[in-house]
């Protein structure tokens, strides 16, 4: 059996589409289809069935997944060993992250990692949702809560702090806020309620304020709305150095602590290249988070 055929099989199984699989592999969908047909002929078994939703694994296809994943891990480990003597990391690594960390923490961290490893290609996917590592949407992901299911390895990166904030101009033009009840007289900015992808992001519900009058699924957009004077909302402390217009509101009364987690597929535990990258990412993120939160205190 050809490893390249198994690689294509895994891509289709994860993408559930010939075109999406082809895009990830950088080959045309027709070639993907021919290679899958060749593999099915070799195995004398149907691996996929076409449904309105895409390509679904058959029973034979499900049976092939574990051996194919094992072959993928073995191939990656073999590649890893060939580069074990090189000083820097090489190849491509994709990391998924929610847009708060992706916009305000990771650019500085990844810039340094890239500068120290010129042969490394880093892809940062910034989306406000949970990443599916089983489908190889990323090599690793930053999450805002600890996953409880799946074949994953999970490492706590760091706690981080959030406070209510608003722009100085907004506070100057609106009634004073001296207690939580005063918030009822103010426009609230937050997440679109039905697009909160993780319970840890339900900030406003935690301290009983009203539903947001202006909302977005993006941390960055919420921050920009506050900077424009649209209202009061929750802000990560590490964002405040990038938004000098904002000041904390009720800092002694309303404060939240959340955590970032680094999530990886369990099959990747033996891949030294990913282990080294994860260590650099962890050290860099903790250092940058500490630096920015310290700056936020001096600016407050």
mmCIF file of C-alpha atoms in Angstrom:
data_model
loop_
_atom_site.group_PDB
_atom_site.id
_atom_site.type_symbol
_atom_site.label_atom_id
_atom_site.label_comp_id
_atom_site.label_asym_id
_atom_site.label_seq_id
_atom_site.Cartn_x
_atom_site.Cartn_y
_atom_site.Cartn_z
ATOM 1 C CA UNK A 1 0.000 0.000 0.000
ATOM 2 C CA UNK A 2 1.320 3.443 -0.996
ATOM 3 C CA UNK A 3 1.715 5.962 1.864
ATOM 4 C CA UNK A 4 0.811 8.763 -0.519
ATOM 5 C CA UNK A 5 -2.564 7.098 -1.150
ATOM 6 C CA UNK A 6 -3.126 6.846 2.605
ATOM 7 C CA UNK A 7 -2.236 10.528 2.965
ATOM 8 C CA UNK A 8 -4.913 11.405 0.413
ATOM 9 C CA UNK A 9 -7.380 9.057 2.114
ATOM 10 C CA UNK A 10 -6.848 10.869 5.433
ATOM 11 C CA UNK A 11 -7.296 14.276 3.805
ATOM 12 C CA UNK A 12 -10.646 13.273 2.280
ATOM 13 C CA UNK A 13 -11.807 11.635 5.508
ATOM 14 C CA UNK A 14 -11.046 14.811 7.457
ATOM 15 C CA UNK A 15 -12.344 17.296 4.905
ATOM 16 C CA UNK A 16 -15.314 15.157 3.754
ATOM 17 C CA UNK A 17 -14.762 16.699 0.337
ATOM 18 C CA UNK A 18 -12.531 16.022 -2.682
ATOM 19 C CA UNK A 19 -12.105 19.720 -3.384
ATOM 20 C CA UNK A 20 -11.224 20.685 0.200
ATOM 21 C CA UNK A 21 -8.865 17.722 0.473
ATOM 22 C CA UNK A 22 -7.228 18.697 -2.814
ATOM 23 C CA UNK A 23 -6.817 22.263 -1.644
ATOM 24 C CA UNK A 24 -5.073 21.164 1.559
ATOM 25 C CA UNK A 25 -2.812 18.795 -0.395
ATOM 26 C CA UNK A 26 -2.279 21.277 -3.254
ATOM 27 C CA UNK A 27 -3.477 18.851 -5.914
ATOM 28 C CA UNK A 28 -6.579 19.036 -8.106
ATOM 29 C CA UNK A 29 -9.817 17.313 -6.962
ATOM 30 C CA UNK A 30 -9.865 15.015 -10.020
ATOM 31 C CA UNK A 31 -6.485 13.589 -9.008
ATOM 32 C CA UNK A 32 -7.760 13.124 -5.454
ATOM 33 C CA UNK A 33 -10.727 11.181 -6.797
ATOM 34 C CA UNK A 34 -8.525 8.974 -8.980
ATOM 35 C CA UNK A 35 -6.164 8.192 -6.089
ATOM 36 C CA UNK A 36 -9.058 7.250 -3.817
ATOM 37 C CA UNK A 37 -10.456 5.002 -6.551
ATOM 38 C CA UNK A 38 -7.034 3.383 -6.938
ATOM 39 C CA UNK A 39 -6.788 2.756 -3.213
ATOM 40 C CA UNK A 40 -10.266 1.236 -3.139
ATOM 41 C CA UNK A 41 -9.292 -1.058 -6.017
ATOM 42 C CA UNK A 42 -6.087 -2.084 -4.227
ATOM 43 C CA UNK A 43 -8.006 -2.903 -1.048
ATOM 44 C CA UNK A 44 -11.058 -4.318 -2.845
ATOM 45 C CA UNK A 45 -13.190 -2.220 -0.523
ATOM 46 C CA UNK A 46 -15.360 0.874 -0.759
ATOM 47 C CA UNK A 47 -13.940 3.533 1.577
ATOM 48 C CA UNK A 48 -16.353 6.434 1.027
ATOM 49 C CA UNK A 49 -19.965 6.955 0.180
ATOM 50 C CA UNK A 50 -21.202 10.164 -1.433
ATOM 51 C CA UNK A 51 -23.893 11.960 0.573
ATOM 52 C CA UNK A 52 -25.549 15.387 0.191
ATOM 53 C CA UNK A 53 -23.179 16.613 2.930
ATOM 54 C CA UNK A 54 -20.027 15.274 1.253
ATOM 55 C CA UNK A 55 -17.880 12.144 1.405
ATOM 56 C CA UNK A 56 -18.637 9.938 4.415
ATOM 57 C CA UNK A 57 -16.548 6.987 5.550
ATOM 58 C CA UNK A 58 -17.952 3.532 5.042
ATOM 59 C CA UNK A 59 -17.395 0.761 7.583
ATOM 60 C CA UNK A 60 -14.226 -0.226 5.683
ATOM 61 C CA UNK A 61 -13.136 3.403 5.702
ATOM 62 C CA UNK A 62 -13.558 3.653 9.471
ATOM 63 C CA UNK A 63 -11.457 0.504 9.899
ATOM 64 C CA UNK A 64 -8.669 2.066 7.837
ATOM 65 C CA UNK A 65 -8.517 5.287 9.878
ATOM 66 C CA UNK A 66 -6.437 4.009 12.799
ATOM 67 C CA UNK A 67 -3.792 2.292 10.616
ATOM 68 C CA UNK A 68 -3.662 5.358 8.368
ATOM 69 C CA UNK A 69 -3.189 7.680 11.338
ATOM 70 C CA UNK A 70 -0.481 5.391 12.695
ATOM 71 C CA UNK A 71 1.285 5.510 9.321
ATOM 72 C CA UNK A 72 0.981 9.313 9.312
ATOM 73 C CA UNK A 73 2.572 9.536 12.750
ATOM 74 C CA UNK A 74 5.333 7.120 11.775
ATOM 75 C CA UNK A 75 6.084 9.126 8.627
ATOM 76 C CA UNK A 76 6.172 12.400 10.576
ATOM 77 C CA UNK A 77 8.443 10.836 13.195
ATOM 78 C CA UNK A 78 10.780 9.562 10.458
ATOM 79 C CA UNK A 79 10.933 13.031 8.914
ATOM 80 C CA UNK A 80 11.577 14.443 12.359
ATOM 81 C CA UNK A 81 14.547 12.162 12.928
ATOM 82 C CA UNK A 82 16.147 13.267 9.652
ATOM 83 C CA UNK A 83 16.167 16.869 10.865
ATOM 84 C CA UNK A 84 17.116 16.070 14.460
ATOM 85 C CA UNK A 85 20.636 17.395 13.960
ATOM 86 C CA UNK A 86 19.597 20.733 12.487
ATOM 87 C CA UNK A 87 19.704 23.760 14.735
ATOM 88 C CA UNK A 88 16.361 25.338 13.807
ATOM 89 C CA UNK A 89 12.844 24.099 13.209
ATOM 90 C CA UNK A 90 11.788 23.529 9.607
ATOM 91 C CA UNK A 91 8.658 22.647 7.670
ATOM 92 C CA UNK A 92 5.130 23.953 8.149
ATOM 93 C CA UNK A 93 3.252 24.250 11.440
ATOM 94 C CA UNK A 94 -0.334 25.500 11.651
ATOM 95 C CA UNK A 95 -1.767 26.838 14.889
ATOM 96 C CA UNK A 96 -5.420 27.689 15.515
ATOM 97 C CA UNK A 97 -6.415 30.364 18.015
ATOM 98 C CA UNK A 98 -9.368 32.539 19.032
ATOM 99 C CA UNK A 99 -9.061 36.056 17.698
ATOM 100 C CA UNK A 100 -8.190 37.699 21.029
ATOM 101 C CA UNK A 101 -4.935 35.795 21.463
ATOM 102 C CA UNK A 102 -4.362 35.695 17.699
ATOM 103 C CA UNK A 103 -4.530 39.476 17.368
ATOM 104 C CA UNK A 104 -2.867 40.694 20.537
ATOM 105 C CA UNK A 105 -0.503 37.973 21.821
ATOM 106 C CA UNK A 106 0.602 35.621 19.085
ATOM 107 C CA UNK A 107 1.971 38.127 16.539
ATOM 108 C CA UNK A 108 4.816 39.084 18.906
ATOM 109 C CA UNK A 109 5.423 35.481 19.993
ATOM 110 C CA UNK A 110 5.402 33.999 16.500
ATOM 111 C CA UNK A 111 7.588 36.793 15.131
ATOM 112 C CA UNK A 112 10.339 35.823 17.555
ATOM 113 C CA UNK A 113 9.968 32.085 16.861
ATOM 114 C CA UNK A 114 10.109 32.748 13.132
ATOM 115 C CA UNK A 115 13.208 34.937 13.451
ATOM 116 C CA UNK A 116 14.991 32.189 15.378
ATOM 117 C CA UNK A 117 13.889 29.458 12.929
ATOM 118 C CA UNK A 118 14.153 30.850 9.364
ATOM 119 C CA UNK A 119 13.364 27.458 7.800
ATOM 120 C CA UNK A 120 9.997 27.256 9.551
ATOM 121 C CA UNK A 121 6.676 28.205 7.919
ATOM 122 C CA UNK A 122 4.090 29.224 10.535
ATOM 123 C CA UNK A 123 0.391 29.470 9.692
ATOM 124 C CA UNK A 124 -1.902 31.199 12.190
ATOM 125 C CA UNK A 125 -5.625 30.507 11.764
ATOM 126 C CA UNK A 126 -7.593 33.088 13.763
ATOM 127 C CA UNK A 127 -11.220 32.081 14.174
ATOM 128 C CA UNK A 128 -13.727 32.502 17.031
ATOM 129 C CA UNK A 129 -14.538 28.798 17.369
ATOM 130 C CA UNK A 130 -13.237 25.447 18.598
ATOM 131 C CA UNK A 131 -10.737 23.776 16.254
ATOM 132 C CA UNK A 132 -11.118 20.142 15.234
ATOM 133 C CA UNK A 133 -7.657 18.615 15.552
ATOM 134 C CA UNK A 134 -8.922 15.152 14.600
ATOM 135 C CA UNK A 135 -9.647 16.584 11.158
ATOM 136 C CA UNK A 136 -6.217 18.225 11.170
ATOM 137 C CA UNK A 137 -7.561 21.755 10.917
ATOM 138 C CA UNK A 138 -4.372 22.670 12.767
ATOM 139 C CA UNK A 139 -1.320 20.985 14.277
ATOM 140 C CA UNK A 140 -2.188 22.531 17.621
ATOM 141 C CA UNK A 141 -4.694 25.018 18.961
ATOM 142 C CA UNK A 142 -5.152 27.483 21.770
ATOM 143 C CA UNK A 143 -8.457 27.023 23.586
ATOM 144 C CA UNK A 144 -10.248 29.054 26.255
ATOM 145 C CA UNK A 145 -11.483 25.981 28.132
ATOM 146 C CA UNK A 146 -10.015 22.544 28.738
ATOM 147 C CA UNK A 147 -11.412 19.972 26.258
ATOM 148 C CA UNK A 148 -12.967 16.982 27.995
ATOM 149 C CA UNK A 149 -13.283 14.609 25.030
ATOM 150 C CA UNK A 150 -11.153 13.417 22.123
ATOM 151 C CA UNK A 151 -7.711 11.873 21.739
ATOM 152 C CA UNK A 152 -5.929 15.032 22.833
ATOM 153 C CA UNK A 153 -3.074 16.210 24.995
ATOM 154 C CA UNK A 154 -3.878 19.383 26.902
ATOM 155 C CA UNK A 155 -1.493 21.754 28.647
ATOM 156 C CA UNK A 156 -2.429 24.852 30.606
ATOM 157 C CA UNK A 157 -0.643 27.856 29.173
ATOM 158 C CA UNK A 158 -1.601 30.637 31.559
ATOM 159 C CA UNK A 159 -4.381 32.450 33.369
ATOM 160 C CA UNK A 160 -5.361 35.888 32.130
ATOM 161 C CA UNK A 161 -7.491 38.704 33.507
ATOM 162 C CA UNK A 162 -10.474 40.637 32.153
ATOM 163 C CA UNK A 163 -12.183 43.810 33.350
ATOM 164 C CA UNK A 164 -15.006 46.059 32.269
ATOM 165 C CA UNK A 165 -13.782 49.019 30.247
ATOM 166 C CA UNK A 166 -14.968 51.996 28.254
ATOM 167 C CA UNK A 167 -13.406 54.923 26.462
ATOM 168 C CA UNK A 168 -12.666 58.110 28.337
ATOM 169 C CA UNK A 169 -14.896 60.034 25.931
ATOM 170 C CA UNK A 170 -17.839 57.698 26.537
ATOM 171 C CA UNK A 171 -17.485 57.939 30.308
ATOM 172 C CA UNK A 172 -17.256 61.736 30.161
ATOM 173 C CA UNK A 173 -20.515 61.994 28.195
ATOM 174 C CA UNK A 174 -22.602 59.493 30.165
ATOM 175 C CA UNK A 175 -23.805 58.989 33.762
ATOM 176 C CA UNK A 176 -21.137 57.906 36.256
ATOM 177 C CA UNK A 177 -20.649 54.201 37.025
ATOM 178 C CA UNK A 178 -20.055 53.619 40.727
ATOM 179 C CA UNK A 179 -21.731 50.209 41.159
ATOM 180 C CA UNK A 180 -23.103 47.339 39.067
ATOM 181 C CA UNK A 181 -26.632 48.737 39.094
ATOM 182 C CA UNK A 182 -25.363 51.841 37.291
ATOM 183 C CA UNK A 183 -24.579 49.648 34.257
ATOM 184 C CA UNK A 184 -28.324 49.444 33.524
ATOM 185 C CA UNK A 185 -28.177 53.014 32.251
ATOM 186 C CA UNK A 186 -25.355 52.254 29.787
ATOM 187 C CA UNK A 187 -24.948 50.597 26.403
ATOM 188 C CA UNK A 188 -23.327 47.213 26.815
ATOM 189 C CA UNK A 189 -20.972 45.657 24.253
ATOM 190 C CA UNK A 190 -20.406 41.899 24.139
ATOM 191 C CA UNK A 191 -20.657 38.647 22.216
ATOM 192 C CA UNK A 192 -23.606 37.812 20.001
ATOM 193 C CA UNK A 193 -25.437 35.490 22.421
ATOM 194 C CA UNK A 194 -26.110 32.622 20.006
ATOM 195 C CA UNK A 195 -22.537 32.752 18.659
ATOM 196 C CA UNK A 196 -20.749 32.250 21.983
ATOM 197 C CA UNK A 197 -18.727 29.144 21.107
ATOM 198 C CA UNK A 198 -17.471 28.441 24.629
ATOM 199 C CA UNK A 199 -19.176 28.887 28.009
ATOM 200 C CA UNK A 200 -16.041 30.633 29.310
ATOM 201 C CA UNK A 201 -16.843 33.547 26.983
ATOM 202 C CA UNK A 202 -20.238 34.272 28.542
ATOM 203 C CA UNK A 203 -18.763 37.178 30.456
ATOM 204 C CA UNK A 204 -21.833 39.369 30.818
ATOM 205 C CA UNK A 205 -24.057 36.570 32.068
ATOM 206 C CA UNK A 206 -21.603 35.889 34.862
ATOM 207 C CA UNK A 207 -22.291 39.143 36.654
ATOM 208 C CA UNK A 208 -25.925 39.544 35.624
ATOM 209 C CA UNK A 209 -25.860 42.524 33.308
ATOM 210 C CA UNK A 210 -28.351 42.948 30.493
ATOM 211 C CA UNK A 211 -27.923 41.530 26.991
ATOM 212 C CA UNK A 212 -25.555 43.621 24.867
ATOM 213 C CA UNK A 213 -27.049 46.418 22.791
ATOM 214 C CA UNK A 214 -24.122 46.163 20.369
ATOM 215 C CA UNK A 215 -22.508 42.774 19.838
ATOM 216 C CA UNK A 216 -19.955 40.935 17.728
ATOM 217 C CA UNK A 217 -18.459 37.441 17.612
ATOM 218 C CA UNK A 218 -14.997 39.048 17.477
ATOM 219 C CA UNK A 219 -12.948 40.290 20.435
ATOM 220 C CA UNK A 220 -11.158 42.736 18.157
ATOM 221 C CA UNK A 221 -14.408 44.240 16.892
ATOM 222 C CA UNK A 222 -15.751 44.579 20.432
ATOM 223 C CA UNK A 223 -12.554 46.387 21.407
ATOM 224 C CA UNK A 224 -12.818 48.741 18.448
ATOM 225 C CA UNK A 225 -16.448 49.498 19.338
ATOM 226 C CA UNK A 226 -15.372 50.462 22.853
ATOM 227 C CA UNK A 227 -12.539 52.582 21.502
ATOM 228 C CA UNK A 228 -15.077 54.392 19.292
ATOM 229 C CA UNK A 229 -17.172 55.249 22.347
ATOM 230 C CA UNK A 230 -20.029 52.831 21.701
ATOM 231 C CA UNK A 231 -20.380 51.619 25.288
ATOM 232 C CA UNK A 232 -19.035 49.451 28.105
ATOM 233 C CA UNK A 233 -17.719 45.903 27.659
ATOM 234 C CA UNK A 234 -15.328 43.240 28.920
ATOM 235 C CA UNK A 235 -11.721 43.599 27.807
ATOM 236 C CA UNK A 236 -8.703 41.338 28.262
ATOM 237 C CA UNK A 237 -6.087 43.155 30.328
ATOM 238 C CA UNK A 238 -3.486 42.202 27.708
ATOM 239 C CA UNK A 239 -5.466 44.177 25.120
ATOM 240 C CA UNK A 240 -5.441 47.461 27.063
ATOM 241 C CA UNK A 241 -1.887 48.510 26.021
ATOM 242 C CA UNK A 242 -3.138 48.458 22.402
ATOM 243 C CA UNK A 243 -6.179 50.607 23.261
ATOM 244 C CA UNK A 244 -4.986 53.700 25.170
ATOM 245 C CA UNK A 245 -8.457 55.268 24.880
ATOM 246 C CA UNK A 246 -9.893 52.668 27.258
ATOM 247 C CA UNK A 247 -9.960 52.685 31.053
ATOM 248 C CA UNK A 248 -11.185 50.051 33.483
ATOM 249 C CA UNK A 249 -14.667 50.400 34.929
ATOM 250 C CA UNK A 250 -15.448 49.072 38.445
ATOM 251 C CA UNK A 251 -12.056 47.299 38.591
ATOM 252 C CA UNK A 252 -12.480 46.331 42.260
ATOM 253 C CA UNK A 253 -15.973 44.924 41.691
ATOM 254 C CA UNK A 254 -15.970 43.294 38.273
ATOM 255 C CA UNK A 255 -12.927 41.175 37.450
ATOM 256 C CA UNK A 256 -12.712 37.778 35.747
ATOM 257 C CA UNK A 257 -9.952 35.198 35.461
ATOM 258 C CA UNK A 258 -9.839 32.840 32.499
ATOM 259 C CA UNK A 259 -7.218 30.432 31.115
ATOM 260 C CA UNK A 260 -5.562 29.581 27.826
ATOM 261 C CA UNK A 261 -4.909 25.906 27.036
ATOM 262 C CA UNK A 262 -2.627 24.404 24.402
ATOM 263 C CA UNK A 263 -4.369 21.463 22.736
ATOM 264 C CA UNK A 264 -2.659 18.881 20.524
ATOM 265 C CA UNK A 265 -3.618 15.569 18.968
ATOM 266 C CA UNK A 266 -2.404 12.656 21.080
ATOM 267 C CA UNK A 267 -0.790 11.010 18.031
ATOM 268 C CA UNK A 268 1.671 13.906 17.783
ATOM 269 C CA UNK A 269 3.247 13.371 21.199
ATOM 270 C CA UNK A 270 6.316 11.665 19.680
ATOM 271 C CA UNK A 271 6.959 14.292 17.013
ATOM 272 C CA UNK A 272 9.916 16.237 18.402
ATOM 273 C CA UNK A 273 9.553 19.144 15.973
ATOM 274 C CA UNK A 274 6.030 19.855 17.270
ATOM 275 C CA UNK A 275 7.175 19.359 20.866
ATOM 276 C CA UNK A 276 9.928 21.936 20.416
ATOM 277 C CA UNK A 277 7.544 24.394 18.773
ATOM 278 C CA UNK A 278 4.975 23.891 21.558
ATOM 279 C CA UNK A 279 7.667 24.622 24.165
ATOM 280 C CA UNK A 280 8.701 27.834 22.393
ATOM 281 C CA UNK A 281 5.071 28.879 21.998
ATOM 282 C CA UNK A 282 4.323 28.224 25.667
ATOM 283 C CA UNK A 283 7.347 30.168 26.914
ATOM 284 C CA UNK A 284 6.739 33.045 24.528
ATOM 285 C CA UNK A 285 3.021 33.383 25.249
ATOM 286 C CA UNK A 286 3.513 33.338 29.013
ATOM 287 C CA UNK A 287 6.245 35.963 28.745
ATOM 288 C CA UNK A 288 4.228 38.234 26.448
ATOM 289 C CA UNK A 289 1.067 37.901 28.510
ATOM 290 C CA UNK A 290 2.953 38.873 31.656
ATOM 291 C CA UNK A 291 4.529 41.853 29.882
ATOM 292 C CA UNK A 292 1.249 43.190 28.507
ATOM 293 C CA UNK A 293 -0.710 42.730 31.730
ATOM 294 C CA UNK A 294 2.022 44.613 33.585
ATOM 295 C CA UNK A 295 1.756 47.443 31.044
ATOM 296 C CA UNK A 296 -2.025 47.514 31.465
ATOM 297 C CA UNK A 297 -1.605 48.201 35.190
ATOM 298 C CA UNK A 298 0.714 51.154 34.606
ATOM 299 C CA UNK A 299 -1.674 52.582 32.001
ATOM 300 C CA UNK A 300 -4.775 52.216 34.173
#
